[in-house]
Short mmCIF file of C-alpha atoms and ligand atoms in Angstrom, two decimals:
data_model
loop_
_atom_site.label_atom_id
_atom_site.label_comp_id
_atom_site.label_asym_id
_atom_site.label_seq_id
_atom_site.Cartn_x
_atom_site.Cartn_y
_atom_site.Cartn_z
CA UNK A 273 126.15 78.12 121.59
CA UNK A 274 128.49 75.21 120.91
CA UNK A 275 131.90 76.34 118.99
CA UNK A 276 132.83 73.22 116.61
CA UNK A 277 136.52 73.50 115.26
CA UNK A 278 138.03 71.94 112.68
CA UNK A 279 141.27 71.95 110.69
CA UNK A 280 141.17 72.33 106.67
CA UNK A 281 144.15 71.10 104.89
CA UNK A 282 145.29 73.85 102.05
CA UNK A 283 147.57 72.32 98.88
CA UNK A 284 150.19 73.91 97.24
CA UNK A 285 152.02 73.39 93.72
CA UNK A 286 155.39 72.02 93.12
CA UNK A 287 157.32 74.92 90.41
CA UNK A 288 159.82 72.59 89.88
CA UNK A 289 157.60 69.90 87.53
CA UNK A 290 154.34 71.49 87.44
CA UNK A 291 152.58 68.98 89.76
CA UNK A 292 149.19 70.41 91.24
CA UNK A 293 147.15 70.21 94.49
CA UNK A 294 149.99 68.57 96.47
CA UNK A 295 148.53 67.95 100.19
CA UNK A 296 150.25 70.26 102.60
CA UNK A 297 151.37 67.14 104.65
CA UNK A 298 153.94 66.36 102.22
CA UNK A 299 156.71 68.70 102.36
CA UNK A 300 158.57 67.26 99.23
CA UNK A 301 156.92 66.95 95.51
CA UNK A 302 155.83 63.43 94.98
CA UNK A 303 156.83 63.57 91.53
CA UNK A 304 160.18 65.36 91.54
CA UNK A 305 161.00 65.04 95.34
CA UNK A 306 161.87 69.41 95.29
CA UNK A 307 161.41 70.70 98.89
CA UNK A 308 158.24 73.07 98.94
CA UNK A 309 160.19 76.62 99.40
CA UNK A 310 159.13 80.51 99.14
CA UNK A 311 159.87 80.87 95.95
CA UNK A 312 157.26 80.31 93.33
CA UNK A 313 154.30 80.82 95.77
CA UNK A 314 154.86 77.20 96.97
CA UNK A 315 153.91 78.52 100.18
CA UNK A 316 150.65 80.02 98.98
CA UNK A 317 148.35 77.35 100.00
CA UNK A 318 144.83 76.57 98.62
CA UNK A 319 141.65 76.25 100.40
CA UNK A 320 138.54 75.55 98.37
CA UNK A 321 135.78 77.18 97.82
CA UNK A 322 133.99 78.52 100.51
CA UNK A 323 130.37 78.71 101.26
CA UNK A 324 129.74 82.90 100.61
CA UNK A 325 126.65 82.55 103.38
CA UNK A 326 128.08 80.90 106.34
CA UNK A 327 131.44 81.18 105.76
CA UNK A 328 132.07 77.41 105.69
CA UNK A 329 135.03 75.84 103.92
CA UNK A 330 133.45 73.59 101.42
CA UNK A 331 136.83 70.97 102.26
CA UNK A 332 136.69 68.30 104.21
CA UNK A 333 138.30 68.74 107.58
CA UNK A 334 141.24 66.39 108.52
CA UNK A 335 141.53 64.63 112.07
CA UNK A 336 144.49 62.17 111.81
CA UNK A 337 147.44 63.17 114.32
CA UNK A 338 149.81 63.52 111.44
CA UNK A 339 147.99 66.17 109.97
CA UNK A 340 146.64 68.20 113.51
CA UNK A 341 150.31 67.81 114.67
CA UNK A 342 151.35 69.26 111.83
CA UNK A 343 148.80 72.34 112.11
CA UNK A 344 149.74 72.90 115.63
CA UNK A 345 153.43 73.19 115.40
CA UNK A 346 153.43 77.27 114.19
CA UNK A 347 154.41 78.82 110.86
CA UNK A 348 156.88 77.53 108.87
CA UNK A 349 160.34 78.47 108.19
CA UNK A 350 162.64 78.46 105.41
CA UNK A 351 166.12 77.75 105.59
CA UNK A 352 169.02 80.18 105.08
CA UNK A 353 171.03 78.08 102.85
CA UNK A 354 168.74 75.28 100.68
CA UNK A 355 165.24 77.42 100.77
CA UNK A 356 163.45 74.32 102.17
CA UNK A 357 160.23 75.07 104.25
CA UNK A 358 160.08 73.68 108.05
CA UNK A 359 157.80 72.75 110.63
CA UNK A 360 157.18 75.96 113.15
CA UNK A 361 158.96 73.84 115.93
CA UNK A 362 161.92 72.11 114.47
CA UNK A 363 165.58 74.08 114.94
CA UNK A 364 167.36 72.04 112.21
CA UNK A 365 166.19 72.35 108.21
CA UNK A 366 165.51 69.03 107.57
CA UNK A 367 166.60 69.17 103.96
CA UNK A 368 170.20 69.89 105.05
CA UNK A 369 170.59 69.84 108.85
CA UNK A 370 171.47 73.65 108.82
CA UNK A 371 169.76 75.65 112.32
CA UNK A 372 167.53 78.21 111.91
CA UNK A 373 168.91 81.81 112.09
CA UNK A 374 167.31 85.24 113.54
CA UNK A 375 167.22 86.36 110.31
CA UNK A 376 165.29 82.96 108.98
CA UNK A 377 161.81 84.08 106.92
CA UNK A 378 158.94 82.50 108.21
CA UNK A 379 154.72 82.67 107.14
CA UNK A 380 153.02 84.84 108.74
CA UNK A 381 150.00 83.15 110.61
CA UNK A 382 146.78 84.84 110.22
CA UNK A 383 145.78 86.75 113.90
CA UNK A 384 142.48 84.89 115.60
CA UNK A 385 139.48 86.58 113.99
CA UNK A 386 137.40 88.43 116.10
CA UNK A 387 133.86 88.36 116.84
CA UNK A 388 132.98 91.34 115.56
CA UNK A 389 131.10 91.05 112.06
CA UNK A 390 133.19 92.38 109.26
CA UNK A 391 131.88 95.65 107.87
CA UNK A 392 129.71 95.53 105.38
CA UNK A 393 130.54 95.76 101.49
CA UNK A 394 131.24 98.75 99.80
CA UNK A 395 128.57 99.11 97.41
CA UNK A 396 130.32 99.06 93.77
CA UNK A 397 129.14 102.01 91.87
CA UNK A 398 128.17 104.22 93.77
CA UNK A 399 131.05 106.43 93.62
CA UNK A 400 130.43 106.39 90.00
CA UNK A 401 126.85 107.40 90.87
CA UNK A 402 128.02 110.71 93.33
CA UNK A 403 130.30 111.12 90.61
CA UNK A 404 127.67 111.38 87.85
CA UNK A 405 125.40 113.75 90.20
CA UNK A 406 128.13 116.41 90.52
CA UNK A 407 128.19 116.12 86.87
CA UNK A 408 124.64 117.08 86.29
CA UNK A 409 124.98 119.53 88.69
CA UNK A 410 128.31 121.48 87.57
CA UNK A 411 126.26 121.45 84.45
CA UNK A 412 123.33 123.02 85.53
CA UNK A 413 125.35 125.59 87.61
CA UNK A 414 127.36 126.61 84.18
CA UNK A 415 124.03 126.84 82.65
CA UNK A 416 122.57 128.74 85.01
CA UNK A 417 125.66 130.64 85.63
CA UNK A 418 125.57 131.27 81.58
CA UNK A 419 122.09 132.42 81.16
CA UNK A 420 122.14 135.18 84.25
CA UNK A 421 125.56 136.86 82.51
CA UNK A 422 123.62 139.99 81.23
CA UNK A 423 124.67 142.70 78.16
CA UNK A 424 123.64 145.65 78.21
CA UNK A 425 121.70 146.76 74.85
CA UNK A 426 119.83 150.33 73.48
CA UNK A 427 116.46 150.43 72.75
CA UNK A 428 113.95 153.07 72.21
CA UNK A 429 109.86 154.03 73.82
CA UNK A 430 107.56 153.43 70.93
CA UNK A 431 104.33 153.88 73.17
CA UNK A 432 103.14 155.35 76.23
CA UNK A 433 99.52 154.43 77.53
CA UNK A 434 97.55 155.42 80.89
CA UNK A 435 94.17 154.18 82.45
CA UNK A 436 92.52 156.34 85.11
CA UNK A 437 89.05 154.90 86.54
CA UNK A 438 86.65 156.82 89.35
CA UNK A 439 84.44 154.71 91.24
CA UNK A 440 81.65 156.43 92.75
CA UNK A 441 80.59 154.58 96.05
CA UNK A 442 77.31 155.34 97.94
CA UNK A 443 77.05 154.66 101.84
CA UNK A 444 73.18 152.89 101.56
CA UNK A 445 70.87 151.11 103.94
CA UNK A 446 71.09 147.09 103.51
CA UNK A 447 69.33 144.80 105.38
CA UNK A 448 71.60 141.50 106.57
CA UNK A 449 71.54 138.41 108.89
CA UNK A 450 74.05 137.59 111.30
CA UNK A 451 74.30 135.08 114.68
CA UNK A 452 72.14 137.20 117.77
CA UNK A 453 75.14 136.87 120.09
CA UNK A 454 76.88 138.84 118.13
CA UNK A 455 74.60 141.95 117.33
CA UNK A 456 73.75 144.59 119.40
CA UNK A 457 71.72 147.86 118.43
CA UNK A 458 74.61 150.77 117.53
CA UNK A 459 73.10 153.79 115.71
CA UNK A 460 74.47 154.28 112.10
CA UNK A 461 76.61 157.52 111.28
CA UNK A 462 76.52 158.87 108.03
CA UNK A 463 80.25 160.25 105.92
CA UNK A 464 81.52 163.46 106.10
CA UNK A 465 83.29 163.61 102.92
CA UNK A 466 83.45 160.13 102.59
CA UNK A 467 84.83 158.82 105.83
CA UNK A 468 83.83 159.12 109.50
CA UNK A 469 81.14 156.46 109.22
CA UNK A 470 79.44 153.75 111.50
CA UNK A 471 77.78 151.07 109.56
CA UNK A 472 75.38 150.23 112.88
CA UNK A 473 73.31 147.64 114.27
CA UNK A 474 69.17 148.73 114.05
CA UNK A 475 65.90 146.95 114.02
CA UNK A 476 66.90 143.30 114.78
CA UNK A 477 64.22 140.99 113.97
CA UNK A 478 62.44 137.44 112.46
CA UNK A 479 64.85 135.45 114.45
CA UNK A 480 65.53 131.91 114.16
CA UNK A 481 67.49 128.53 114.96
CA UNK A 482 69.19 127.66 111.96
CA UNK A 483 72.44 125.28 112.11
CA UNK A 484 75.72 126.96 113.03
CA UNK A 485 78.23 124.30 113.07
CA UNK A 486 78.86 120.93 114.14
CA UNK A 487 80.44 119.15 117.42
CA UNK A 488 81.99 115.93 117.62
CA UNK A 489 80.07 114.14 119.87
CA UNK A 490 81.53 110.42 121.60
CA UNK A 491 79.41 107.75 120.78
CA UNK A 492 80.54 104.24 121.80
CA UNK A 493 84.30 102.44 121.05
CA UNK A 494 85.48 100.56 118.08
CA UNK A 495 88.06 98.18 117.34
CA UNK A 496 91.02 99.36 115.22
CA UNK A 497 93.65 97.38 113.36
CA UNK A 498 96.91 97.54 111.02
CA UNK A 499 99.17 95.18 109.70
CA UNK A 500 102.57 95.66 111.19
CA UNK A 501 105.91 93.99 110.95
CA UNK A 502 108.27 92.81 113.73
CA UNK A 503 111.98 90.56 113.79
CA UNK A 504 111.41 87.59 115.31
CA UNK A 505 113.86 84.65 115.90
CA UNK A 506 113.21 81.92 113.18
CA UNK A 507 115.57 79.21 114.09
CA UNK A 508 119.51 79.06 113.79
CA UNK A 509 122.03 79.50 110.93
CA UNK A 510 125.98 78.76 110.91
CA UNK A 511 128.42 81.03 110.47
CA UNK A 512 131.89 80.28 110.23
CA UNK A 513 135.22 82.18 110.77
CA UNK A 514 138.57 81.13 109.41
CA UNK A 515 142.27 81.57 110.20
CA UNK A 516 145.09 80.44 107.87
CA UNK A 517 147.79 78.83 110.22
CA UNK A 518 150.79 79.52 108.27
CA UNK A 519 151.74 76.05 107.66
CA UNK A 520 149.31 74.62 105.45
CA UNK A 521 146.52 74.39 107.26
CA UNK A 522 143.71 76.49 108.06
CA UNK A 523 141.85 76.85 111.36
CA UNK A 524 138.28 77.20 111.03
CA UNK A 525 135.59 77.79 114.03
CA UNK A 526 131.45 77.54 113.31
CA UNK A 527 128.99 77.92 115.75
CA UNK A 528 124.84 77.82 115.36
CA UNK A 529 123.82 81.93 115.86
CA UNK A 530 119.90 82.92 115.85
CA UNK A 531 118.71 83.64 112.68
CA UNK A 532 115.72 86.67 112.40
CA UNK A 533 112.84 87.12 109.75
CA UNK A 534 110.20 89.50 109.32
CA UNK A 535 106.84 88.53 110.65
CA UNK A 536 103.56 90.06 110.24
CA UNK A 537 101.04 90.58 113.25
CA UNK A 538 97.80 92.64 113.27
CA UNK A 539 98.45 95.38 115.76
CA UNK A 540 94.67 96.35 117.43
CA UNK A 541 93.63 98.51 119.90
CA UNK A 542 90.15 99.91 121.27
CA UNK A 543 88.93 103.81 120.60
CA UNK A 544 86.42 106.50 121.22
CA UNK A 545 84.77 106.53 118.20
CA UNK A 546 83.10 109.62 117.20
CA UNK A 547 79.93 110.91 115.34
CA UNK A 548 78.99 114.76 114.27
CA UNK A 549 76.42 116.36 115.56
CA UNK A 550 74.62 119.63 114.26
CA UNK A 551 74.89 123.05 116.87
CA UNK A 552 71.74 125.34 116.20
CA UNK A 553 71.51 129.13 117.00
CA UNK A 554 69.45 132.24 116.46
CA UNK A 555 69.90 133.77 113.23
CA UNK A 556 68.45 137.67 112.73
CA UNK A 557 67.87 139.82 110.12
CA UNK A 558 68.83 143.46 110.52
CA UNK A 559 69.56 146.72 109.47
CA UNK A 560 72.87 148.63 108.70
CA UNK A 561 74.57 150.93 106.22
CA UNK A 562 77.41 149.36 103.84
CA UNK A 563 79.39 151.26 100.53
CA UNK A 564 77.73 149.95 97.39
CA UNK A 565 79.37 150.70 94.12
CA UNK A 566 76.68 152.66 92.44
CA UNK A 567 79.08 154.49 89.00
CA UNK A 568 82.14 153.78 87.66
CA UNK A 569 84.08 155.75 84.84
CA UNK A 570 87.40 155.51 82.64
CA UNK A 571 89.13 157.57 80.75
CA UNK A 572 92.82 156.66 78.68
CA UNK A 573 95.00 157.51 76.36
CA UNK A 574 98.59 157.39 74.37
CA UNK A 575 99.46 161.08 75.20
CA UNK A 576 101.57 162.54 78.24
CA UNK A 577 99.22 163.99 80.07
CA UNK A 578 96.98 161.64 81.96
CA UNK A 579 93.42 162.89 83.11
CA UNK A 580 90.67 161.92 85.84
CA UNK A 581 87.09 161.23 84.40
CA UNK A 582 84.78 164.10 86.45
CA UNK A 583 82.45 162.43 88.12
CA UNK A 584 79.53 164.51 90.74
CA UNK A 585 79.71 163.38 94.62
CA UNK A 586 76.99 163.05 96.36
CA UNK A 587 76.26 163.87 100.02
CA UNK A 588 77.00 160.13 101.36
CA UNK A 589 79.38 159.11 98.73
CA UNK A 590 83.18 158.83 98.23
CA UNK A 591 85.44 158.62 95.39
CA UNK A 592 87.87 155.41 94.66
CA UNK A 593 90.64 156.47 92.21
CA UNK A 594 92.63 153.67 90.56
CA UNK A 595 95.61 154.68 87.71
CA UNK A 596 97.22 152.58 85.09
CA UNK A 597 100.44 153.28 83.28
CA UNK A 598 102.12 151.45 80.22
CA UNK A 599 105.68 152.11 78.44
CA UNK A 600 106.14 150.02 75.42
CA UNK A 601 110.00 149.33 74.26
CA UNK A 602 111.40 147.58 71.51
CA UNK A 603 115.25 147.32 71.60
CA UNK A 604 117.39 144.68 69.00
CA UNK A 605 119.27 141.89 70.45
CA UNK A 606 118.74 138.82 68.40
CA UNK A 607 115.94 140.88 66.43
CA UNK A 608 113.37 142.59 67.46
CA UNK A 609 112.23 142.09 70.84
CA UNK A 610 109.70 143.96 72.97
CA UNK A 611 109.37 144.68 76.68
CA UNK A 612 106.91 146.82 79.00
CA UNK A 613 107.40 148.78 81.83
CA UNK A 614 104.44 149.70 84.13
CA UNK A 615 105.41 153.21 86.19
CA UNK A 616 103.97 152.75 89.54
CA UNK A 617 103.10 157.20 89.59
CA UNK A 618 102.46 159.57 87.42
CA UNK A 619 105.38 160.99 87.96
CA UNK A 620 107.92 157.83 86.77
CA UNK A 621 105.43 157.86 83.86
CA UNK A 622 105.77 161.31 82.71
CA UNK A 623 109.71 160.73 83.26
CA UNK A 624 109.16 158.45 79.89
CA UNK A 625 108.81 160.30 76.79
CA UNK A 626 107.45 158.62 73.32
CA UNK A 627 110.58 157.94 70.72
CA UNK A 628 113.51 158.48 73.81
CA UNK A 629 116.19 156.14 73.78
CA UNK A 630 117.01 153.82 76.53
CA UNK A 631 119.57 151.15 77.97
CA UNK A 632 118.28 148.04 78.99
CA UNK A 633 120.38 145.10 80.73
CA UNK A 634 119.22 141.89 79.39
CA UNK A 635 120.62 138.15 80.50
CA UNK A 636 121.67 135.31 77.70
CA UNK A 637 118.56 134.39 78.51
CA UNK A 638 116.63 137.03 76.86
CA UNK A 639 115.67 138.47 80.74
CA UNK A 640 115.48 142.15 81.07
CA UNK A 641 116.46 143.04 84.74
CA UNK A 642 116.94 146.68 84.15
CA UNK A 643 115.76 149.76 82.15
CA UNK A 644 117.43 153.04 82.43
CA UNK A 645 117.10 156.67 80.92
CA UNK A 646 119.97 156.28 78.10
CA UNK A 647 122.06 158.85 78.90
ZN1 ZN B 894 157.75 68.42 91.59
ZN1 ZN B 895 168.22 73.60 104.41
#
């Protein structure tokens, strides 16, 4: 890509009498005849606006030799003894004649930008944003931190319940159905004291096909499409860098650099398309042997000493025992409040006895994470 160059002539203002956007050409005020100097931020030169997509100075470029001489010649200098500025390449001020020193200031020209792209922006705000998050979050830490701080308070057992149930369960004949590949005739065994048994396999019979499943089965190809999106080169766009020269002028290089945009394409290809198809198989009835609830008893109550329900076994049956304990507490910590315990044995049940006192650890939440035997 072609580079195209040109050089933007920056203005300054005279301190002296206020005169504005003095050409950089002109060395002396036009109105007061001052030598540009330092001081003041003379030397600061102007540029324009420029153009915040391509980087383009929105200026006017100069090209007579006066002015490209001028930009060529270095950065300027400003002399020891009357503070007048001076072209880059001259060794006598030309304001008084005086030569330039070592220890002469001089502008600083701007280095040659580089190709690279400059990073992007720092998005504005959103430090303020991380900032507002740790916020929240320190906040719902102290909460959290608050609420599990736990106190330890006295309460006292106002009720003690238990729930024992007996199920009676009879090992009976039942007739079932089930795939033929998967049965085979196994004589049945009957409990001895309720375990020991074989449910078995007998009398397999009125077979037949009924649907098992389903298999996918190929059947043709079919076109399938989506809408995707891909960068593709739309044309050119400018884009400019700049370099201040130190002397008034500014340096500025543009070149033509391919420009990308999104474009939508329908993305297709050809598949194996697919249809279900039903899988039959041999279905029997049979006979076997399977537990079958047949009684079921409860017995509770608010005492301390929990009882089974009697219940007669007979010759193929077994017993199923299930138990159920309760404590009820009511302790005082921002009035009444109530909590239940549920012993696991008889034992940790009997271990709580009606009107005992207890501690109990509860968080700022009202969450009770521990009971204990008051001692
Ligand atoms: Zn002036
Ligand atoms: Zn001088």
């Amino acid at each position: 890509m072609a580079k195209r160059t040109r050089i933007i002539e920056g203005t300054w203002n005279c301190t002296s009498c206020d005169t504005r956007d003095i050409p950089a050409r002109l060395r002396n005020c036009p109105s007061c005849n001052n030598p540009r100097e330092e001081t003041g931020q003379e030397s600061e030169f102007e540029f324009g606006d420029v153009d915040a997509a391509s980087g383009k100075a929105q200026r006017e470029g100069v090209t007579d030799e006066k002015a490209l001489s001028a930009s060529g010649a270095g950065a300027d200098w400003f002399c020891d003894y009357c503070g007048a500025s001076n072209r880059g390449d001259t060794p006598l001020c030309r304001n008084c004649r005086a030569e330039r020193s070592a220890t002469s200031r001089a502008l600083v020209a701007e280095p040659e930008p580089s190709d690279a792209p400059p990073p992007p922006p720092a998005k504005k705000g959103s430090s303020r944003k991380w900032l507002y998050v740790g916020l929240v979050l320190l906040a719902v830490f102290m909460c959290f931190f608050w609420g599990s701080r736990t106190h330890d308070v006295t309460g006292k057992v106002v009720a003690t319940e238990w729930t024992r149930t007996v199920h009676r369960e009879s090992f009976q004949r039942v007739s079932k159905t089930g795939w033929r590949d998967e049965l085979s005739t196994t004589s049945p065994r009957m409990p001895v004291n309720g375990q020991g048994e074989v449910p078995g396999v007998e009398n397999i019979r009125d077979c037949t096909r009924r649907q098992r499943g389903t298999r996918q089965v190929a059947d043709g190809t079919e076109r399938v499409c989506s809408t995707k999106t891909r960068e593709v080169q739309c044309g050119t766009e400018e884009k400019c860098t700049r370099q201040k020269l130190g002397n008034g002028y500014m340096k500025e290089v543009c070149e033509d650099v391919p420009k990308y945009c999104d474009e939508s394409y329908e993305d297709c290809r050809t598949q194996t398309r697919y249809r279900s198809e039903p899988v039959y198989d041999l279905s029997c009835t049979y006979d076997t042997y399977a537990w079958k609830e047949v009684d079921v008893r409860e017995q509770s109550g608010n005492d301390s000493s929990p009882r089974w329900p009697e219940l007669p076994v007979g010759r193929n049956d077994r017993l199923r025992r299930e138990e159920k304990y309760l404590v009820r507490i009511q302790y005082e910590d921002d009035g009444v409040q109530k909590h239940e315990l549920e012993p696991k044995s008889e034992a940790e049940f009997l271990s709580w006895k009606n009107g005992q006192s207890v501690s109990l650890q509860v968080s700022n939440l009202g969450t009770v994470s521990d009971v204990a035997h008051a001692p």
